[in-house]
């Protein structure tokens, strides 16, 4: 019997990954069929990255809206468990994340630190997911004979322009605070370093996060910005880079349906200030109830 | 006279067989037409004017019907030039309410009758149901055929029953629901269409909306072809109403493409084509608003169904 050819010899073809977007728990290519070339610091081609269109965005918002009821209706403890699971899955794939950060220009040491902080951040917010409500809610003293209390409720569908400078840690931070509080989101990955976001969507996919809770697009910020700011079914928009023109556009356009415009201008996501339950409360609405009581 | 009539009625056992693969291929073509800007705008408005706003629940109340009628009259008042829907479709017991609410609006009242949705009742009951609906003021009657008898091969029974209901309708238009989801094959759907057409239907309709699958493009194409062949044979136009499962305007536009390419422009009005749907109207309105204002819309700003 002739010996079967080993497929581990040098002549083996490289199987390269197709970087796709993540909508409603599925990995489609952009409906527009457009791509941009992502180059490494040395000028090597890293991949063809989807140039998502406004229709991809619309579909993603539709998926996020559809997932909102189920996700916000889960118990806080269950969301906490799922966030913890995200951390576990990220830990298991930390080597791949490090490698991708390095080919996108980070030093091995920086990459190592960023991946570790990202995992820790998920665990941190997993802890807060079933505790922020107790901390931020209140029973309010009022003069009339009412039992008056205030609680937080998720704001709804959150559109996130992921931090350009911190393509993994920044991304994980803004997603974690959003979903910890029961929101669903549509994220536009960092344009210059989208690989971590695409790979993170695979982590999300394998972590019991229901489809549609997190949707991740890649593409040109300039092209999609108006869609993010003007969509009537988006309830909040998060931005954390420095561009003042973008910030004023977000603030101006958000008036269309009174979206929350949440701006973390120039936030350093690796600093101690970037980790706090207040980030969760930023994407929450407060509801105050006046309940009549007898004296 | 009756002798000539019987000669004109074909033997339904010999209804044309349907090429399933051919239907699939043809349907997939309809979904690939590019309809943008002005054509899309016109299409969306046409769709709105063809909608039969429907509520057919056991839990329907007079209040629910009033609300639906209000919606039919005021689809989205903040936008100008929005056409009104064709009809409101309710159970016979609620026809009177709907008729009163829609007075002077030009919107018809359609009633489902003949023991909808199963159709499992004696003929006398079905006829009484129909007459009641008409007496209460229904402009259109949606009847269901006896699928059991049809599947047993008793085509004569089905044919005579449709004829009798047609007679009971008087002036009211008769739509015949085939409930295609229960007829299993496209051949059966074609045969049932032929029976309904020759028995005097003013419209043929796919489904009650209570059985899955409801309307599909494949089924609708088979029925449209039956209407076309009937028109060639007799010179009489008959309308078509796909119902159930058409919730998105994009899909509704595909149906319009299919209608135009199968039956032609003459059928492209609410007189000859209807959509039986409840949530479609809001999706079309959101698309029209998108065309007008430029940004994607939210259900939060449109009325509930």
Coordinates of C-alpha atoms in Angstrom, one line a residue:
Chain A
X1 CA 0.0 0.0 0.0
X2 CA 1.5 3.4 -1.0
X3 CA 2.2 5.6 1.9
X4 CA -0.2 8.5 2.2
X5 CA 1.4 11.9 1.6
X6 CA 1.9 13.7 4.9
X7 CA 0.1 17.0 4.8
X8 CA 2.4 18.6 7.3
X9 CA 5.2 19.0 4.8
X10 CA 6.5 22.4 3.7
X11 CA 4.4 22.4 0.6
X12 CA 1.2 22.7 2.5
X13 CA -1.1 25.6 1.5
X14 CA -1.7 28.2 4.1
X15 CA -5.3 28.4 5.1
X16 CA -5.9 32.0 5.9
X17 CA -8.8 33.4 7.9
X18 CA -11.5 35.4 6.3
X19 CA -12.3 38.3 8.5
X20 CA -16.0 38.8 8.6
X21 CA -18.5 40.9 10.5
X22 CA -20.8 39.6 13.3
X23 CA -24.6 40.3 13.1
X24 CA -27.3 38.6 15.0
X25 CA -25.1 35.7 16.1
X26 CA -23.9 35.0 12.5
X27 CA -20.8 35.8 10.6
X28 CA -21.9 37.3 7.3
X29 CA -19.7 39.1 4.8
X30 CA -20.7 42.7 4.2
X31 CA -23.8 42.9 2.0
X32 CA -22.0 45.5 0.0
X33 CA -19.3 43.1 -1.1
X34 CA -16.6 45.8 -0.4
X35 CA -13.4 45.4 1.4
X36 CA -10.3 47.4 2.5
X37 CA -6.8 46.0 2.7
X38 CA -5.3 46.0 6.2
X39 CA -1.5 46.3 6.2
X40 CA 0.8 45.5 9.0
X41 CA 3.4 48.0 10.3
X42 CA 5.9 46.5 7.9
X43 CA 3.5 46.9 5.0
X44 CA 2.5 43.2 4.7
X45 CA -1.1 42.5 3.8
X46 CA -2.9 41.2 6.9
X47 CA -6.3 40.7 5.4
X48 CA -9.2 42.0 3.5
X49 CA -11.5 43.6 6.0
X50 CA -15.2 44.2 5.3
X51 CA -16.3 47.7 4.5
X52 CA -19.6 47.5 6.2
X53 CA -22.4 49.5 4.6
X54 CA -25.4 51.4 6.0
X55 CA -27.5 48.3 5.3
X56 CA -25.2 46.2 7.4
X57 CA -25.6 48.7 10.2
X58 CA -29.4 48.7 9.7
X59 CA -29.4 44.9 9.9
X60 CA -27.2 45.0 13.0
X61 CA -29.5 47.5 14.7
X62 CA -32.5 45.2 13.8
X63 CA -30.7 42.3 15.4
X64 CA -29.8 44.3 18.5
X65 CA -33.4 45.5 18.9
X66 CA -34.7 41.9 18.5
X67 CA -32.3 40.6 21.1
X68 CA -33.0 43.4 23.6
X69 CA -36.1 41.9 25.3
X70 CA -34.5 38.6 26.0
X71 CA -31.2 40.0 27.2
X72 CA -32.6 42.7 29.4
X73 CA -35.0 40.2 30.8
X74 CA -32.3 37.8 32.0
X75 CA -31.5 37.8 35.6
X76 CA -28.6 40.1 36.6
X77 CA -26.8 37.0 38.0
X78 CA -27.1 35.2 34.7
X79 CA -25.6 38.2 32.8
X80 CA -22.9 38.2 35.4
X81 CA -22.2 34.5 34.7
X82 CA -22.1 35.1 30.9
X83 CA -19.6 38.0 31.3
X84 CA -17.4 35.8 33.4
X85 CA -17.6 33.1 30.7
X86 CA -16.5 35.8 28.2
X87 CA -13.4 36.3 30.4
X88 CA -12.7 32.6 30.5
X89 CA -13.0 32.2 26.7
X90 CA -10.7 35.2 26.2
X91 CA -8.2 33.7 28.5
X92 CA -8.2 30.5 26.5
X93 CA -7.4 32.3 23.3
X94 CA -5.0 34.9 24.7
X95 CA -2.2 33.7 22.5
X96 CA -4.1 34.5 19.4
X97 CA -5.0 38.0 20.7
X98 CA -1.4 38.7 21.6
X99 CA -0.3 37.7 18.2
X100 CA -2.8 39.8 16.4
X101 CA -2.0 42.9 18.5
X102 CA 1.7 42.4 17.7
X103 CA 1.2 42.2 13.9
X104 CA -0.9 45.3 14.2
X105 CA 2.0 47.2 15.7
X106 CA 2.2 46.5 19.5
X107 CA 5.3 45.3 21.2
X108 CA 5.0 41.8 22.7
X109 CA 5.1 43.3 26.2
X110 CA 2.3 45.8 25.4
X111 CA 0.2 43.0 23.8
X112 CA 0.7 40.8 26.8
X113 CA -0.4 43.6 29.2
X114 CA -3.4 44.6 27.0
X115 CA -4.8 41.0 26.8
X116 CA -4.4 40.4 30.5
X117 CA -6.1 43.7 31.3
X118 CA -9.0 42.9 28.9
X119 CA -9.6 39.6 30.7
X120 CA -9.5 41.2 34.1
X121 CA -11.9 43.9 32.9
X122 CA -14.4 41.3 31.9
X123 CA -14.2 39.6 35.3
X124 CA -14.4 43.0 37.0
X125 CA -17.7 43.9 35.2
X126 CA -19.0 40.3 35.6
X127 CA -18.7 41.1 39.3
X128 CA -20.6 44.4 39.0
X129 CA -23.3 43.0 36.7
X130 CA -25.5 41.8 39.7
X131 CA -24.4 44.6 42.1
X132 CA -24.6 47.9 40.4
X133 CA -28.4 48.0 40.7
X134 CA -28.2 47.8 44.5
X135 CA -25.6 50.5 44.6
X136 CA -27.2 53.0 42.3
X137 CA -30.9 52.4 43.3
X138 CA -32.3 54.4 46.1
X139 CA -35.3 54.8 48.4
X140 CA -36.0 58.5 48.4
X141 CA -37.4 60.5 51.3
X142 CA -40.5 62.4 50.2
X143 CA -43.0 64.6 52.1
X144 CA -46.2 63.0 51.0
X145 CA -47.4 59.6 51.9
X146 CA -45.6 57.7 49.2
X147 CA -43.0 55.0 49.1
X148 CA -40.7 56.6 46.5
X149 CA -37.9 54.6 44.9
X150 CA -35.5 54.9 42.0
X151 CA -34.1 52.0 40.0
X152 CA -32.0 51.7 36.8
X153 CA -33.2 50.3 33.5
X154 CA -31.1 49.6 30.4
X155 CA -31.4 52.4 27.9
X156 CA -31.8 50.0 24.9
X157 CA -29.7 49.6 21.7
X158 CA -26.3 51.3 22.1
X159 CA -24.2 52.2 19.1
X160 CA -20.5 52.1 19.9
X161 CA -17.6 53.6 18.0
X162 CA -14.9 51.5 19.5
X163 CA -11.8 53.3 20.6
X164 CA -9.3 53.7 17.8
X165 CA -6.2 53.7 20.1
X166 CA -7.1 50.7 22.3
X167 CA -8.4 48.1 19.9
X168 CA -8.9 45.3 22.4
X169 CA -9.0 46.7 25.9
X170 CA -11.0 49.8 24.9
X171 CA -13.4 47.6 22.9
X172 CA -13.9 45.1 25.7
X173 CA -14.4 47.9 28.2
X174 CA -17.2 49.6 26.3
X175 CA -18.9 46.4 25.3
X176 CA -18.7 45.0 28.9
X177 CA -20.4 48.0 30.6
X178 CA -23.1 48.1 27.9
X179 CA -24.1 44.5 28.1
X180 CA -23.6 44.1 31.9
X181 CA -26.6 46.5 32.3
X182 CA -28.9 44.6 29.9
X183 CA -28.4 46.7 26.8
X184 CA -27.6 45.3 23.4
X185 CA -25.1 47.0 21.1
X186 CA -23.8 47.6 17.6
X187 CA -20.0 48.2 17.5
X188 CA -17.9 49.7 14.8
X189 CA -14.4 48.2 15.3
X190 CA -11.3 50.4 15.3
X191 CA -10.6 51.2 11.6
X192 CA -6.8 50.9 11.8
X193 CA -6.8 47.8 14.0
X194 CA -9.9 45.7 13.5
X195 CA -8.4 42.2 13.9
X196 CA -9.0 42.1 17.7
X197 CA -12.6 43.0 17.3
X198 CA -13.2 40.4 14.7
X199 CA -11.6 37.7 16.8
X200 CA -13.4 39.0 19.9
X201 CA -16.7 38.4 18.0
X202 CA -15.7 34.7 17.9
X203 CA -15.2 34.8 21.7
X204 CA -18.6 36.3 22.1
X205 CA -20.1 33.7 19.9
X206 CA -18.8 30.9 22.1
X207 CA -19.7 32.4 25.4
X208 CA -23.5 31.9 25.8
X209 CA -24.1 35.6 24.8
X210 CA -27.3 35.3 22.8
X211 CA -27.1 36.2 19.1
X212 CA -27.8 39.9 18.5
X213 CA -26.7 41.1 21.9
X214 CA -23.4 42.2 20.5
X215 CA -23.0 43.0 16.8
X216 CA -19.6 44.0 15.4
X217 CA -19.0 45.7 12.1
X218 CA -15.7 46.8 10.5
X219 CA -15.4 49.6 8.1
X220 CA -14.9 53.3 7.6
X221 CA -15.8 55.6 10.5
X222 CA -16.4 58.5 8.2
X223 CA -18.8 56.7 6.0
X224 CA -20.9 55.2 8.9
X225 CA -20.9 58.0 11.4
X226 CA -24.1 59.6 10.2
X227 CA -25.8 56.3 10.2
X228 CA -24.8 55.8 13.8
X229 CA -25.9 59.2 14.9
X230 CA -29.1 59.5 12.9
X231 CA -30.7 56.0 13.3
X232 CA -34.0 56.5 15.1
X233 CA -33.9 53.1 16.7
X234 CA -30.5 53.7 18.5
X235 CA -30.9 54.9 22.1
X236 CA -27.4 55.8 22.9
X237 CA -24.0 56.4 21.2
X238 CA -20.6 55.9 22.8
X239 CA -17.4 57.6 21.6
X240 CA -14.0 57.8 23.2
X241 CA -11.5 59.3 20.7
X242 CA -10.4 62.9 20.4
X243 CA -11.8 64.2 17.2
X244 CA -13.8 67.3 18.1
X245 CA -15.6 67.5 14.8
X246 CA -16.9 64.0 15.4
X247 CA -17.9 64.8 18.9
X248 CA -19.9 67.9 17.9
X249 CA -21.6 65.9 15.1
X250 CA -22.6 63.2 17.6
X251 CA -24.0 65.7 20.0
X252 CA -25.8 67.6 17.3
X253 CA -27.3 64.6 15.5
X254 CA -28.3 62.8 18.7
X255 CA -31.1 65.3 19.1
X256 CA -32.9 63.6 16.2
X257 CA -34.4 61.1 18.7
X258 CA -32.8 62.3 21.9
X259 CA -30.1 59.6 22.0
X260 CA -27.8 59.6 24.9
X261 CA -24.4 60.9 23.6
X262 CA -21.8 59.4 25.8
X263 CA -18.4 60.9 25.2
X264 CA -15.2 59.7 26.9
X265 CA -12.9 62.1 25.2
X266 CA -9.3 60.9 25.2
X267 CA -10.0 58.1 27.7
X268 CA -6.9 56.0 28.5
X269 CA -8.5 52.6 28.8
X270 CA -5.5 51.1 30.7
X271 CA -5.7 53.7 33.5
X272 CA -7.3 53.0 36.8
X273 CA -10.0 55.7 35.9
X274 CA -11.2 53.4 33.1
X275 CA -12.7 50.9 35.5
X276 CA -15.7 51.9 37.4
X277 CA -19.4 50.9 37.8
X278 CA -20.3 54.5 36.8
X279 CA -19.6 53.4 33.2
X280 CA -22.5 50.9 33.6
X281 CA -24.8 53.6 34.9
X282 CA -23.9 55.9 32.0
X283 CA -26.0 53.6 29.7
X284 CA -28.9 53.2 32.1
X285 CA -32.1 55.2 32.5
X286 CA -33.4 56.0 36.0
X287 CA -37.0 55.2 36.8
X288 CA -38.6 56.7 39.8
X289 CA -41.8 55.3 41.2
X290 CA -44.2 56.9 43.6
X291 CA -46.2 54.2 45.4
X292 CA -49.0 55.4 47.6
X293 CA -48.9 54.1 51.2
X294 CA -51.0 54.7 54.3
X295 CA -49.5 56.6 57.2
Chain B
X1 CA -78.0 27.8 -20.8
X2 CA -77.0 25.4 -18.1
X3 CA -75.8 22.9 -20.8
X4 CA -73.3 25.4 -22.2
X5 CA -72.1 26.2 -18.7
X6 CA -71.3 22.6 -17.9
X7 CA -69.4 22.3 -21.1
X8 CA -67.2 25.2 -20.1
X9 CA -66.2 23.7 -16.8
X10 CA -63.0 21.7 -17.3
X11 CA -62.3 18.3 -15.7
X12 CA -60.2 19.4 -12.7
X13 CA -58.5 16.0 -12.6
X14 CA -56.7 17.3 -15.7
X15 CA -55.5 20.6 -14.3
X16 CA -52.0 21.3 -15.5
X17 CA -49.2 19.8 -13.5
X18 CA -46.7 22.2 -12.0
X19 CA -43.0 22.1 -12.6
X20 CA -41.7 22.6 -9.1
X21 CA -38.1 23.3 -10.1
X22 CA -39.3 25.7 -12.7
X23 CA -41.3 27.6 -10.2
X24 CA -38.4 27.8 -7.8
X25 CA -36.1 29.1 -10.6
X26 CA -38.7 31.7 -11.8
X27 CA -39.3 32.9 -8.2
X28 CA -35.7 33.3 -7.5
X29 CA -35.5 35.7 -10.5
X30 CA -38.2 37.9 -9.1
X31 CA -36.1 38.6 -6.0
X32 CA -33.2 39.9 -8.0
X33 CA -34.7 42.9 -9.6
X34 CA -33.2 46.2 -8.4
X35 CA -36.0 48.6 -7.3
X36 CA -34.6 51.9 -6.1
X37 CA -35.7 55.5 -5.3
X38 CA -38.7 56.5 -7.3
X39 CA -39.7 53.1 -8.4
X40 CA -39.4 51.9 -4.8
X41 CA -41.4 54.9 -3.6
X42 CA -44.2 54.2 -6.0
X43 CA -44.1 50.5 -5.2
X44 CA -44.3 51.1 -1.5
X45 CA -47.3 53.4 -1.9
X46 CA -49.0 50.8 -4.1
X47 CA -48.4 48.2 -1.4
X48 CA -50.0 50.3 1.2
X49 CA -53.1 50.8 -1.0
X50 CA -53.3 47.0 -1.4
X51 CA -53.2 46.0 2.2
X52 CA -56.1 44.3 4.0
X53 CA -55.4 45.3 7.6
X54 CA -56.3 42.1 9.4
X55 CA -57.2 41.1 12.9
X56 CA -58.4 37.5 13.3
X57 CA -57.9 36.5 16.9
X58 CA -60.2 34.7 19.3
X59 CA -59.4 37.5 21.7
X60 CA -60.5 40.3 19.3
X61 CA -62.7 42.9 21.0
X62 CA -64.8 45.8 19.7
X63 CA -62.1 48.1 21.1
X64 CA -59.4 46.3 19.1
X65 CA -61.4 46.6 15.9
X66 CA -62.0 50.3 16.5
X67 CA -58.3 50.8 17.0
X68 CA -57.5 48.9 13.8
X69 CA -60.1 51.0 11.9
X70 CA -58.6 54.1 13.3
X71 CA -55.2 53.0 12.1
X72 CA -56.6 52.2 8.6
X73 CA -57.9 55.8 8.4
X74 CA -54.8 57.4 9.9
X75 CA -51.8 55.3 8.8
X76 CA -49.2 58.0 9.6
X77 CA -50.7 61.5 9.6
X78 CA -47.3 63.2 10.0
X79 CA -46.4 62.3 6.5
X80 CA -48.3 63.6 3.5
X81 CA -49.6 61.7 0.5
X82 CA -49.9 58.4 2.3
X83 CA -52.6 56.3 0.6
X84 CA -55.2 54.5 2.6
X85 CA -55.4 50.7 2.9
X86 CA -57.8 48.7 0.8
X87 CA -59.8 47.0 3.5
X88 CA -60.1 46.0 7.1
X89 CA -60.6 42.2 7.6
X90 CA -62.4 40.9 10.7
X91 CA -64.7 38.2 12.0
X92 CA -68.4 38.4 11.0
X93 CA -69.4 39.3 14.6
X94 CA -67.3 42.5 14.4
X95 CA -68.3 43.6 10.9
X96 CA -70.9 46.0 12.2
X97 CA -68.4 47.8 14.4
X98 CA -65.8 48.1 11.5
X99 CA -68.5 49.2 9.1
X100 CA -69.5 52.0 11.4
X101 CA -65.9 53.1 12.1
X102 CA -65.0 53.2 8.4
X103 CA -68.1 55.0 7.2
X104 CA -67.3 57.5 4.5
X105 CA -63.6 56.5 4.4
X106 CA -63.8 54.5 1.2
X107 CA -62.1 51.6 3.0
X108 CA -63.9 48.3 2.6
X109 CA -64.9 45.9 5.3
X110 CA -63.9 42.3 4.6
X111 CA -65.3 39.4 6.8
X112 CA -64.0 35.9 7.0
X113 CA -66.9 33.5 6.9
X114 CA -67.8 29.8 6.4
X115 CA -66.5 28.5 9.7
X116 CA -63.1 30.2 9.3
X117 CA -60.4 29.0 9.7
X118 CA -61.1 25.2 9.5
X119 CA -64.2 25.3 7.4
X120 CA -65.4 22.2 9.2
X121 CA -69.1 22.9 9.5
X122 CA -72.2 21.9 7.7
X123 CA -73.1 23.7 4.5
X124 CA -76.1 25.4 6.1
X125 CA -74.0 26.8 8.9
X126 CA -71.5 28.2 6.4
X127 CA -74.1 29.8 4.3
X128 CA -75.8 31.3 7.3
X129 CA -72.3 32.6 8.4
X130 CA -71.9 34.2 5.0
X131 CA -75.3 35.8 4.9
X132 CA -74.9 37.1 8.4
X133 CA -71.6 38.8 7.4
X134 CA -73.2 40.4 4.3
X135 CA -76.2 41.5 6.2
X136 CA -74.0 43.2 8.8
X137 CA -72.4 45.2 6.0
X138 CA -69.4 43.3 4.7
X139 CA -68.2 44.5 1.3
X140 CA -66.0 41.4 0.9
X141 CA -66.3 37.9 2.1
X142 CA -63.2 35.7 2.6
X143 CA -64.3 32.0 2.6
X144 CA -62.3 28.9 3.3
X145 CA -62.6 25.8 1.1
X146 CA -63.2 22.3 2.5
X147 CA -59.6 21.0 2.4
X148 CA -60.6 17.6 3.7
X149 CA -63.1 17.1 0.8
X150 CA -60.6 18.4 -1.6
X151 CA -57.9 16.0 -0.5
X152 CA -60.4 13.2 -0.6
X153 CA -60.8 14.0 -4.3
X154 CA -64.4 15.3 -4.0
X155 CA -63.8 18.2 -6.3
X156 CA -67.5 18.5 -7.1
X157 CA -68.3 19.1 -3.5
X158 CA -65.7 21.9 -3.2
X159 CA -66.9 23.4 -6.5
X160 CA -70.6 23.4 -5.5
X161 CA -69.8 24.8 -2.1
X162 CA -67.9 27.8 -3.5
X163 CA -70.8 28.3 -5.9
X164 CA -73.3 28.3 -3.1
X165 CA -71.3 30.7 -1.0
X166 CA -70.9 33.0 -4.0
X167 CA -74.6 33.1 -4.4
X168 CA -75.1 33.8 -0.7
X169 CA -72.6 36.7 -1.0
X170 CA -74.9 38.6 -3.3
X171 CA -73.2 42.0 -4.1
X172 CA -70.3 41.3 -1.8
X173 CA -67.0 40.3 -3.4
X174 CA -65.9 36.7 -2.7
X175 CA -62.4 35.8 -1.9
X176 CA -61.7 32.1 -1.8
X177 CA -59.0 30.9 0.7
X178 CA -57.3 27.7 -0.5
X179 CA -55.2 27.3 2.7
X180 CA -52.2 26.2 0.6
X181 CA -50.3 25.1 3.7
X182 CA -52.6 22.2 4.0
X183 CA -52.7 21.2 0.3
X184 CA -49.2 19.6 0.3
X185 CA -48.3 19.9 -3.4
X186 CA -48.1 22.6 -6.0
X187 CA -50.2 20.4 -8.3
X188 CA -53.0 20.4 -5.7
X189 CA -52.7 24.2 -5.3
X190 CA -53.1 24.6 -9.0
X191 CA -56.1 22.3 -9.1
X192 CA -57.7 24.1 -6.1
X193 CA -57.1 27.4 -7.8
X194 CA -58.8 26.2 -11.0
X195 CA -61.8 24.9 -9.0
X196 CA -62.2 28.3 -7.2
X197 CA -61.8 30.3 -10.4
X198 CA -64.4 28.3 -12.3
X199 CA -66.8 28.3 -9.3
X200 CA -67.0 32.1 -9.4
X201 CA -64.4 33.5 -7.1
X202 CA -63.7 37.2 -7.4
X203 CA -60.3 36.7 -5.6
X204 CA -58.3 33.7 -4.7
X205 CA -56.3 33.8 -1.5
X206 CA -53.5 31.7 -0.2
X207 CA -54.0 31.3 3.5
X208 CA -55.9 31.9 6.6
X209 CA -52.7 32.9 8.4
X210 CA -53.4 30.2 11.0
X211 CA -51.4 27.5 9.3
X212 CA -47.7 27.5 8.6
X213 CA -46.4 27.8 5.9
X214 CA -48.7 30.7 4.9
X215 CA -48.2 32.6 1.7
X216 CA -45.0 31.9 -0.1
X217 CA -43.9 33.3 -3.5
X218 CA -43.9 29.8 -5.0
X219 CA -47.5 29.2 -4.1
X220 CA -48.5 32.7 -5.2
X221 CA -46.8 32.2 -8.6
X222 CA -48.8 29.0 -9.2
X223 CA -52.0 30.8 -8.3
X224 CA -51.2 33.8 -10.5
X225 CA -50.5 31.4 -13.4
X226 CA -53.9 29.8 -12.8
X227 CA -55.5 33.3 -12.9
X228 CA -53.7 34.0 -16.1
X229 CA -54.8 30.8 -17.8
X230 CA -58.3 31.4 -16.6
X231 CA -58.2 34.9 -18.1
X232 CA -57.0 33.5 -21.5
X233 CA -59.7 30.9 -21.4
X234 CA -62.7 33.1 -20.4
X235 CA -61.6 36.7 -20.7
X236 CA -62.5 37.3 -17.0
X237 CA -60.1 39.0 -14.6
X238 CA -59.8 37.5 -11.1
X239 CA -57.9 39.0 -8.2
X240 CA -55.1 37.5 -6.0
X241 CA -54.5 37.9 -2.3
X242 CA -51.4 36.3 -0.6
X243 CA -52.0 36.4 3.1
X244 CA -49.9 35.6 6.2
X245 CA -46.1 35.8 6.6
X246 CA -45.6 38.9 4.5
X247 CA -44.2 41.4 7.0
X248 CA -41.4 43.2 5.3
X249 CA -41.7 45.7 2.5
X250 CA -38.8 44.2 0.5
X251 CA -40.7 40.9 0.3
X252 CA -43.9 42.7 -0.7
X253 CA -42.0 44.5 -3.5
X254 CA -40.9 41.1 -4.7
X255 CA -44.5 40.1 -4.9
X256 CA -45.3 43.2 -7.0
X257 CA -42.5 42.3 -9.4
X258 CA -44.0 38.8 -9.7
X259 CA -47.5 40.2 -10.2
X260 CA -46.3 42.6 -13.0
X261 CA -44.3 40.0 -14.8
X262 CA -47.0 37.3 -14.6
X263 CA -50.3 39.2 -15.0
X264 CA -49.2 42.6 -16.2
X265 CA -50.1 46.2 -15.4
X266 CA -53.9 45.6 -15.5
X267 CA -53.6 43.8 -12.2
X268 CA -51.4 46.3 -10.4
X269 CA -54.2 47.9 -8.4
X270 CA -56.0 47.2 -5.1
X271 CA -59.0 46.1 -7.2
X272 CA -57.0 43.0 -8.4
X273 CA -54.3 42.4 -5.8
X274 CA -54.3 42.5 -2.0
X275 CA -51.9 41.7 0.8
X276 CA -53.5 40.1 3.9
X277 CA -51.2 41.4 6.6
X278 CA -51.1 43.3 9.9
X279 CA -47.5 44.2 10.5
X280 CA -46.6 44.9 6.8
X281 CA -48.1 48.4 6.9
X282 CA -45.8 49.7 9.6
X283 CA -42.7 48.3 7.8
X284 CA -43.8 50.0 4.6
X285 CA -44.4 53.3 6.5
X286 CA -40.9 53.1 8.0
X287 CA -39.4 52.6 4.6
X288 CA -41.3 55.6 3.2
X289 CA -40.2 57.7 6.1
X290 CA -36.6 56.5 5.5
X291 CA -37.0 57.6 1.9
X292 CA -38.4 61.0 3.0
X293 CA -36.2 61.8 6.0
X294 CA -33.0 60.0 5.0
X295 CA -32.4 58.1 8.2
X296 CA -33.5 54.6 9.4
X297 CA -36.7 54.7 11.5
X298 CA -37.8 53.1 14.8
X299 CA -41.0 51.3 15.7
X300 CA -41.2 53.7 18.7
X301 CA -42.6 56.4 16.4
X302 CA -45.3 54.4 14.6
X303 CA -48.6 53.2 15.8
X304 CA -49.1 49.8 17.2
X305 CA -50.9 47.2 15.0

